[in-house]
Amino acid sequence: MIIAINISFTAPGFFSNNFMENCFSRLALQYPQHQFVYIVADGFDEKYIAAKNSTIISIGTAAKNPLRLQYQLNYKIPAILRKHKADVFVSSSSVCSLRTRVPQCMFVSDLSFLHQPELYTKSWWRFYKNNTAKFLDKVKAVITPAEYIKKEMGAQYKTAAEKITVAHYGNNENYIPLSWQEKDVVKETYTEDREYFLYSGPIHLQQNLFTLLKAFSFFKKRQKSNMQLVMASKDAVDNDFIINLATYKYRKEVKVLDNLPIESLAKITGAAYALVYPSEYHILGSSITEAMQSGIPVITANTSVAKEICSDAALYISPEDFNDIANKVMLLFKDENKRNELIAKGRQQATQYDWAATAGLVWQAVMNCAG
């Protein structure tokens, strides 16, 4: 069987390509009798695709606007599928081709455009608003990383439950608990030997990060602590956030670290006092599961997705209420027993998120699509 996998496009707010790479790099090795054709954009790092039964096809420049994406989906990709005689087409980023007869499986990481349109330009918001129902109707199978999103697709688009497979993100092997000596090295490197709270994820205005800064101010005033706040990301920082941060009273106590390699981000996570993650719609970027896996407690938004992922292994906050965030931060700061309890529960909860098991669920969805 020939399976084509589209990872040429990453939409605003999506983590689809990471999911696809982790799953299909395993599946290609596990099923050498099948052929895997990866459709990528120019500049793709080929180190993720090493199996001998894998072929890489560049579609050209990554789509920067909906018109170009629709051209690639409906004209360039069908031509690639015909040329390589694909039996199944699997696409990331909640999109599919409306002009191919090849059975399709689509990965839907979230439906944030329904709830947080400010994350999108008007053209991208209209694209998802106008096409999501068509995509869900066209494909034979859907993969999503949360039960909550499955239910939302059923409620919003009447997508049949049996068409949707829930396959959670797996954990990154780089994230492990650190020894005290390793933690000291990290703190010496980044925070002048001080303890710190961590936010790890996209750094831009839509992540409730100013609410987090207000909560940190409240914490500093009440506790008179020398603790710092580290904001870390493997991506670039939004410039508007940096401009606004310049006027923040405790800006010298805030470290913004961007474009970090995954190994550095894992070390910074493992040495943190706690993860504080106030985002409502980027929960599935895996920061909270990575924190649990690293042996640090988690404070996160009281959303259905977060509760599905963390269960009772986190403290939940109203993400737009800085008083609530500050109170939860102070609770962990003052109550070592509560902190240790969350660490233990988090490490146990994190064992559920295994890429091998996730890849198995994805493979079953692909087989159902092909059949």
Tab-separated table of C-alpha atoms in Angstrom:
chain	number	residue	atom	x	y	z
A	1	MET	CA	0.000	0.000	0.000
A	2	ILE	CA	1.149	3.533	-0.771
A	3	ILE	CA	0.328	6.152	1.865
A	4	ALA	CA	0.780	9.849	1.102
A	5	ILE	CA	1.204	12.188	4.074
A	6	ASN	CA	0.791	15.940	3.710
A	7	ILE	CA	2.953	17.972	6.103
A	8	SER	CA	3.520	20.898	3.766
A	9	PHE	CA	1.435	23.387	5.715
A	10	THR	CA	1.095	24.439	9.338
A	11	ALA	CA	-1.893	26.648	10.022
A	12	PRO	CA	-2.061	29.342	12.722
A	13	GLY	CA	-2.380	27.720	16.124
A	14	PHE	CA	-1.868	24.128	14.956
A	15	PHE	CA	0.675	21.513	15.989
A	16	SER	CA	-0.251	19.005	13.290
A	17	ASN	CA	3.120	18.474	11.665
A	18	ASN	CA	4.801	17.458	14.926
A	19	PHE	CA	2.051	14.896	15.444
A	20	MET	CA	2.349	13.527	11.912
A	21	GLU	CA	6.139	13.288	12.003
A	22	ASN	CA	6.145	11.455	15.327
A	23	CYS	CA	3.506	8.962	14.221
A	24	PHE	CA	4.539	8.207	10.664
A	25	SER	CA	8.278	8.046	11.328
A	26	ARG	CA	7.427	5.133	13.632
A	27	LEU	CA	4.894	3.567	11.285
A	28	ALA	CA	7.273	3.585	8.323
A	29	LEU	CA	9.792	1.583	10.351
A	30	GLN	CA	7.120	-0.711	11.731
A	31	TYR	CA	5.597	-1.510	8.322
A	32	PRO	CA	8.461	-1.815	5.794
A	33	GLN	CA	6.165	-3.576	3.317
A	34	HIS	CA	4.276	-0.309	2.720
A	35	GLN	CA	5.483	2.856	0.986
A	36	PHE	CA	5.204	6.301	2.596
A	37	VAL	CA	5.235	9.434	0.419
A	38	TYR	CA	5.734	12.656	2.372
A	39	ILE	CA	4.511	15.871	0.753
A	40	VAL	CA	6.517	18.733	2.279
A	41	ALA	CA	7.301	22.402	1.665
A	42	ASP	CA	10.692	23.729	0.633
A	43	GLY	CA	13.154	23.839	3.535
A	44	PHE	CA	11.759	20.809	5.365
A	45	ASP	CA	14.285	19.122	7.667
A	46	GLU	CA	14.585	15.608	6.249
A	47	LYS	CA	16.150	14.162	9.391
A	48	TYR	CA	12.634	13.288	10.604
A	49	ILE	CA	12.138	10.911	7.677
A	50	ALA	CA	14.862	8.272	7.628
A	51	ALA	CA	13.089	5.010	6.768
A	52	LYS	CA	14.112	3.391	3.463
A	53	ASN	CA	10.474	2.940	2.431
A	54	SER	CA	9.901	6.713	2.558
A	55	THR	CA	9.914	9.214	-0.309
A	56	ILE	CA	9.971	12.991	0.088
A	57	ILE	CA	8.198	15.212	-2.460
A	58	SER	CA	8.410	19.000	-2.224
A	59	ILE	CA	5.282	20.906	-3.154
A	60	GLY	CA	7.246	24.152	-3.360
A	61	THR	CA	6.952	27.177	-1.132
A	62	ALA	CA	4.704	26.739	1.903
A	63	ALA	CA	1.297	28.357	1.464
A	64	LYS	CA	1.181	31.816	3.034
A	65	ASN	CA	-2.431	32.561	2.153
A	66	PRO	CA	-5.651	30.572	1.641
A	67	LEU	CA	-5.682	30.969	-2.148
A	68	ARG	CA	-2.276	29.352	-2.522
A	69	LEU	CA	-3.221	26.603	-0.060
A	70	GLN	CA	-6.392	25.810	-2.011
A	71	TYR	CA	-4.388	25.642	-5.239
A	72	GLN	CA	-1.949	23.195	-3.643
A	73	LEU	CA	-4.688	21.063	-2.081
A	74	ASN	CA	-6.931	20.892	-5.119
A	75	TYR	CA	-4.453	20.816	-8.003
A	76	LYS	CA	-0.836	20.113	-7.028
A	77	ILE	CA	-1.560	17.421	-4.439
A	78	PRO	CA	-4.026	15.436	-6.610
A	79	ALA	CA	-1.336	15.354	-9.322
A	80	ILE	CA	1.198	14.006	-6.825
A	81	LEU	CA	-1.274	11.375	-5.632
A	82	ARG	CA	-1.908	10.217	-9.190
A	83	LYS	CA	1.786	10.124	-10.084
A	84	HIS	CA	2.684	8.013	-7.047
A	85	LYS	CA	-0.501	5.892	-7.215
A	86	ALA	CA	-1.385	6.646	-3.600
A	87	ASP	CA	-3.936	4.369	-1.929
A	88	VAL	CA	-4.572	6.704	1.024
A	89	PHE	CA	-3.969	10.422	1.590
A	90	VAL	CA	-3.413	11.669	5.155
A	91	SER	CA	-3.392	15.443	5.652
A	92	SER	CA	-2.427	17.640	8.605
A	93	SER	CA	-3.680	21.049	9.765
A	94	SER	CA	-7.426	20.341	9.447
A	95	VAL	CA	-7.419	20.478	5.644
A	96	CYS	CA	-7.979	18.019	2.799
A	97	SER	CA	-8.281	18.015	-0.977
A	98	LEU	CA	-11.739	18.481	-2.419
A	99	ARG	CA	-10.603	17.358	-5.874
A	100	THR	CA	-9.255	13.844	-5.443
A	101	ARG	CA	-10.928	10.441	-5.290
A	102	VAL	CA	-8.156	8.947	-3.161
A	103	PRO	CA	-9.569	8.030	0.284
A	104	GLN	CA	-8.551	10.692	2.784
A	105	CYS	CA	-7.803	10.830	6.510
A	106	MET	CA	-7.543	14.283	8.103
A	107	PHE	CA	-5.858	15.335	11.340
A	108	VAL	CA	-7.830	18.000	13.253
A	109	SER	CA	-5.826	19.415	16.135
A	110	ASP	CA	-8.445	21.904	17.307
A	111	LEU	CA	-11.348	24.139	16.281
A	112	SER	CA	-10.004	27.338	17.796
A	113	PHE	CA	-11.214	29.463	14.882
A	114	LEU	CA	-14.736	28.944	16.269
A	115	HIS	CA	-13.844	30.319	19.705
A	116	GLN	CA	-10.836	32.569	19.271
A	117	PRO	CA	-10.982	34.183	15.817
A	118	GLU	CA	-8.481	36.829	16.905
A	119	LEU	CA	-5.752	34.198	16.503
A	120	TYR	CA	-6.362	34.311	12.756
A	121	THR	CA	-6.238	36.889	10.013
A	122	LYS	CA	-9.642	37.517	8.463
A	123	SER	CA	-8.748	35.528	5.361
A	124	TRP	CA	-7.636	32.453	7.321
A	125	TRP	CA	-10.647	32.665	9.636
A	126	ARG	CA	-12.999	32.784	6.629
A	127	PHE	CA	-11.129	29.886	5.038
A	128	TYR	CA	-11.712	27.583	8.015
A	129	LYS	CA	-15.224	28.868	8.638
A	130	ASN	CA	-16.245	28.249	5.021
A	131	ASN	CA	-14.424	24.951	4.435
A	132	THR	CA	-14.285	22.910	7.650
A	133	ALA	CA	-17.721	21.363	7.121
A	134	LYS	CA	-16.779	20.465	3.524
A	135	PHE	CA	-13.507	18.891	4.659
A	136	LEU	CA	-15.164	16.812	7.378
A	137	ASP	CA	-17.805	15.619	4.914
A	138	LYS	CA	-15.217	14.733	2.247
A	139	VAL	CA	-12.798	12.626	4.299
A	140	LYS	CA	-13.403	9.006	5.271
A	141	ALA	CA	-11.612	9.258	8.630
A	142	VAL	CA	-10.655	11.957	11.126
A	143	ILE	CA	-7.924	11.841	13.764
A	144	THR	CA	-7.992	14.260	16.695
A	145	PRO	CA	-5.936	14.435	19.904
A	146	ALA	CA	-8.772	14.967	22.405
A	147	GLU	CA	-12.167	13.503	23.184
A	148	TYR	CA	-13.465	17.031	23.693
A	149	ILE	CA	-12.656	17.965	20.079
A	150	LYS	CA	-14.375	14.808	18.869
A	151	LYS	CA	-17.529	15.830	20.717
A	152	GLU	CA	-17.259	19.368	19.372
A	153	MET	CA	-17.049	18.103	15.776
A	154	GLY	CA	-20.168	16.067	16.411
A	155	ALA	CA	-22.021	19.019	17.896
A	156	GLN	CA	-20.903	21.647	15.381
A	157	TYR	CA	-20.759	19.600	12.172
A	158	LYS	CA	-22.731	16.419	12.901
A	159	THR	CA	-19.607	14.345	12.168
A	160	ALA	CA	-20.333	10.714	12.998
A	161	ALA	CA	-18.521	9.506	16.121
A	162	GLU	CA	-17.388	6.283	14.401
A	163	LYS	CA	-15.573	8.369	11.790
A	164	ILE	CA	-13.318	10.004	14.432
A	165	THR	CA	-10.324	8.417	16.182
A	166	VAL	CA	-8.981	10.067	19.337
A	167	ALA	CA	-5.184	9.712	19.550
A	168	HIS	CA	-3.436	11.833	22.171
A	169	TYR	CA	-0.074	13.488	21.669
A	170	GLY	CA	2.772	11.334	22.964
A	171	ASN	CA	5.560	12.492	25.222
A	172	ASN	CA	8.929	13.685	23.999
A	173	GLU	CA	11.761	11.470	25.278
A	174	ASN	CA	13.893	14.566	25.976
A	175	TYR	CA	11.649	15.505	28.901
A	176	ILE	CA	12.768	13.716	32.059
A	177	PRO	CA	13.077	14.638	35.767
A	178	LEU	CA	16.391	16.314	36.540
A	179	SER	CA	18.717	15.775	39.477
A	180	TRP	CA	19.335	18.646	41.896
A	181	GLN	CA	22.757	19.141	40.355
A	182	GLU	CA	21.274	19.394	36.853
A	183	LYS	CA	18.654	21.851	38.070
A	184	ASP	CA	21.334	24.029	39.635
A	185	VAL	CA	23.224	24.185	36.339
A	186	VAL	CA	20.072	25.327	34.498
A	187	LYS	CA	19.270	28.004	37.091
A	188	GLU	CA	22.856	29.228	37.061
A	189	THR	CA	22.672	29.508	33.266
A	190	TYR	CA	19.330	31.271	32.925
A	191	THR	CA	18.116	32.849	36.179
A	192	GLU	CA	21.126	33.836	38.299
A	193	ASP	CA	20.626	30.739	40.503
A	194	ARG	CA	17.039	31.688	41.342
A	195	GLU	CA	13.984	29.478	41.338
A	196	TYR	CA	11.496	30.291	38.582
A	197	PHE	CA	8.002	29.703	37.334
A	198	LEU	CA	7.805	28.654	33.698
A	199	TYR	CA	5.531	29.417	30.800
A	200	SER	CA	6.453	27.238	27.793
A	201	GLY	CA	4.647	27.737	24.500
A	202	PRO	CA	3.882	30.345	21.843
A	203	ILE	CA	4.855	33.815	23.076
A	204	HIS	CA	2.375	36.314	21.702
A	205	LEU	CA	-0.442	38.536	22.910
A	206	GLN	CA	-3.257	36.022	22.445
A	207	GLN	CA	-1.936	33.594	25.064
A	208	ASN	CA	-3.228	35.489	28.127
A	209	LEU	CA	0.396	36.306	28.910
A	210	PHE	CA	-0.359	39.806	30.160
A	211	THR	CA	-2.766	38.256	32.636
A	212	LEU	CA	0.108	35.998	33.674
A	213	LEU	CA	2.360	39.039	34.123
A	214	LYS	CA	-0.274	40.727	36.315
A	215	ALA	CA	-0.464	37.557	38.408
A	216	PHE	CA	3.324	37.498	38.715
A	217	SER	CA	3.276	41.128	39.905
A	218	PHE	CA	0.697	40.246	42.545
A	219	PHE	CA	2.834	37.293	43.632
A	220	LYS	CA	5.976	39.448	43.903
A	221	LYS	CA	4.205	42.084	45.984
A	222	ARG	CA	2.637	39.604	48.366
A	223	GLN	CA	5.493	37.138	48.807
A	224	LYS	CA	8.521	39.446	48.510
A	225	SER	CA	10.225	36.550	46.732
A	226	ASN	CA	13.229	36.689	44.415
A	227	MET	CA	11.682	34.049	42.133
A	228	GLN	CA	11.654	34.773	38.430
A	229	LEU	CA	9.311	34.054	35.537
A	230	VAL	CA	10.765	32.352	32.463
A	231	MET	CA	8.852	32.454	29.180
A	232	ALA	CA	10.360	29.909	26.802
A	233	SER	CA	9.514	28.853	23.277
A	234	LYS	CA	11.022	26.919	20.407
A	235	ASP	CA	9.510	29.556	18.105
A	236	ALA	CA	10.101	33.278	17.598
A	237	VAL	CA	8.600	35.780	20.034
A	238	ASP	CA	5.874	38.120	18.822
A	239	ASN	CA	7.401	41.603	18.644
A	240	ASP	CA	4.285	43.305	20.026
A	241	PHE	CA	4.684	41.301	23.210
A	242	ILE	CA	8.318	42.414	23.609
A	243	ILE	CA	7.344	46.069	23.061
A	244	ASN	CA	4.695	45.847	25.760
A	245	LEU	CA	6.992	43.935	28.123
A	246	ALA	CA	9.403	46.897	28.119
A	247	THR	CA	7.006	48.871	30.344
A	248	TYR	CA	6.400	46.040	32.833
A	249	LYS	CA	7.480	46.838	36.393
A	250	TYR	CA	9.180	43.490	37.020
A	251	ARG	CA	10.650	43.130	33.534
A	252	LYS	CA	14.101	42.409	35.000
A	253	GLU	CA	12.597	39.388	36.742
A	254	VAL	CA	11.182	38.005	33.496
A	255	LYS	CA	13.374	36.018	31.107
A	256	VAL	CA	12.117	35.589	27.536
A	257	LEU	CA	13.882	32.750	25.700
A	258	ASP	CA	12.928	32.036	22.114
A	259	ASN	CA	14.072	29.835	19.252
A	260	LEU	CA	15.284	27.222	21.727
A	261	PRO	CA	16.343	23.752	20.597
A	262	ILE	CA	14.187	21.043	22.107
A	263	GLU	CA	17.043	19.795	24.304
A	264	SER	CA	17.400	23.217	25.969
A	265	LEU	CA	13.660	23.617	26.386
A	266	ALA	CA	13.488	20.214	28.062
A	267	LYS	CA	16.214	21.189	30.557
A	268	ILE	CA	14.504	24.498	31.336
A	269	THR	CA	11.237	22.640	31.902
A	270	GLY	CA	12.795	20.061	34.209
A	271	ALA	CA	14.407	22.714	36.414
A	272	ALA	CA	11.303	24.916	36.847
A	273	TYR	CA	9.436	25.266	40.130
A	274	ALA	CA	6.125	24.900	38.289
A	275	LEU	CA	4.594	25.368	34.847
A	276	VAL	CA	1.964	28.113	34.606
A	277	TYR	CA	0.040	27.742	31.353
A	278	PRO	CA	-2.891	30.195	31.046
A	279	SER	CA	-3.639	29.565	27.360
A	280	GLU	CA	-7.125	28.320	26.536
A	281	TYR	CA	-6.591	27.129	22.969
A	282	HIS	CA	-3.005	25.908	22.690
A	283	ILE	CA	-3.310	23.240	25.371
A	284	LEU	CA	-2.548	20.505	22.841
A	285	GLY	CA	0.904	21.849	22.116
A	286	SER	CA	2.028	19.314	24.755
A	287	SER	CA	3.702	21.719	27.210
A	288	ILE	CA	1.575	20.475	30.081
A	289	THR	CA	2.219	16.782	29.418
A	290	GLU	CA	5.933	17.511	29.032
A	291	ALA	CA	5.910	19.316	32.376
A	292	MET	CA	4.202	16.376	34.094
A	293	GLN	CA	6.687	14.002	32.487
A	294	SER	CA	9.553	16.225	33.737
A	295	GLY	CA	8.354	16.046	37.334
A	296	ILE	CA	7.160	19.619	37.826
A	297	PRO	CA	3.639	20.648	38.915
A	298	VAL	CA	1.197	22.198	36.460
A	299	ILE	CA	-1.142	25.182	36.744
A	300	THR	CA	-3.335	25.470	33.663
A	301	ALA	CA	-6.625	26.770	32.267
A	302	ASN	CA	-9.842	25.154	33.474
A	303	THR	CA	-10.886	24.012	30.011
A	304	SER	CA	-12.420	20.694	29.069
A	305	VAL	CA	-9.338	19.726	27.054
A	306	ALA	CA	-6.930	20.503	29.900
A	307	LYS	CA	-9.023	18.516	32.369
A	308	GLU	CA	-9.145	15.604	29.939
A	309	ILE	CA	-5.340	15.624	29.681
A	310	CYS	CA	-4.435	16.301	33.324
A	311	SER	CA	-7.357	14.890	35.323
A	312	ASP	CA	-6.581	15.657	39.009
A	313	ALA	CA	-2.855	16.160	38.345
A	314	ALA	CA	-3.025	19.964	37.942
A	315	LEU	CA	-4.307	23.129	39.566
A	316	TYR	CA	-6.916	24.803	37.381
A	317	ILE	CA	-7.304	28.541	36.853
A	318	SER	CA	-9.634	30.996	35.185
A	319	PRO	CA	-7.116	32.043	32.527
A	320	GLU	CA	-8.319	35.657	32.311
A	321	ASP	CA	-8.403	36.225	36.084
A	322	PHE	CA	-4.986	37.307	37.357
A	323	ASN	CA	-6.112	36.996	40.987
A	324	ASP	CA	-6.979	33.338	40.472
A	325	ILE	CA	-3.646	32.664	38.757
A	326	ALA	CA	-1.738	34.476	41.519
A	327	ASN	CA	-3.569	32.570	44.262
A	328	LYS	CA	-2.760	29.205	42.665
A	329	VAL	CA	0.895	30.212	42.222
A	330	MET	CA	1.083	31.274	45.883
A	331	LEU	CA	-0.563	28.025	46.966
A	332	LEU	CA	2.223	26.004	45.330
A	333	PHE	CA	4.847	28.405	46.655
A	334	LYS	CA	3.663	28.005	50.267
A	335	ASP	CA	2.413	24.396	50.316
A	336	GLU	CA	5.258	21.981	49.578
A	337	ASN	CA	3.027	18.976	50.288
A	338	LYS	CA	0.535	20.073	47.632
A	339	ARG	CA	3.378	20.638	45.176
A	340	ASN	CA	4.795	17.160	45.795
A	341	GLU	CA	1.328	15.633	45.472
A	342	LEU	CA	0.861	17.239	42.035
A	343	ILE	CA	4.312	16.126	40.926
A	344	ALA	CA	3.550	12.507	41.818
A	345	LYS	CA	0.118	12.580	40.166
A	346	GLY	CA	1.525	14.315	37.104
A	347	ARG	CA	4.242	11.749	36.519
A	348	GLN	CA	1.663	8.971	36.764
A	349	GLN	CA	-0.733	10.807	34.424
A	350	ALA	CA	2.023	11.397	31.863
A	351	THR	CA	2.559	7.654	31.419
A	352	GLN	CA	-0.700	7.569	29.415
A	353	TYR	CA	0.823	9.582	26.580
A	354	ASP	CA	2.957	7.224	24.533
A	355	TRP	CA	3.803	7.779	20.856
A	356	ALA	CA	3.867	4.060	20.096
A	357	ALA	CA	0.281	3.654	21.306
A	358	THR	CA	-0.772	6.829	19.477
A	359	ALA	CA	0.833	5.627	16.248
A	360	GLY	CA	-1.092	2.366	16.589
A	361	LEU	CA	-4.387	4.240	16.753
A	362	VAL	CA	-3.411	6.367	13.754
A	363	TRP	CA	-2.522	3.229	11.771
A	364	GLN	CA	-5.920	1.715	12.504
A	365	ALA	CA	-7.614	4.901	11.275
A	366	VAL	CA	-5.556	4.802	8.075
A	367	MET	CA	-6.444	1.146	7.526
A	368	ASN	CA	-10.128	1.910	8.052
A	369	CYS	CA	-9.825	4.717	5.536
A	370	ALA	CA	-8.136	2.448	2.977
A	371	GLY	CA	-10.652	-0.334	3.522
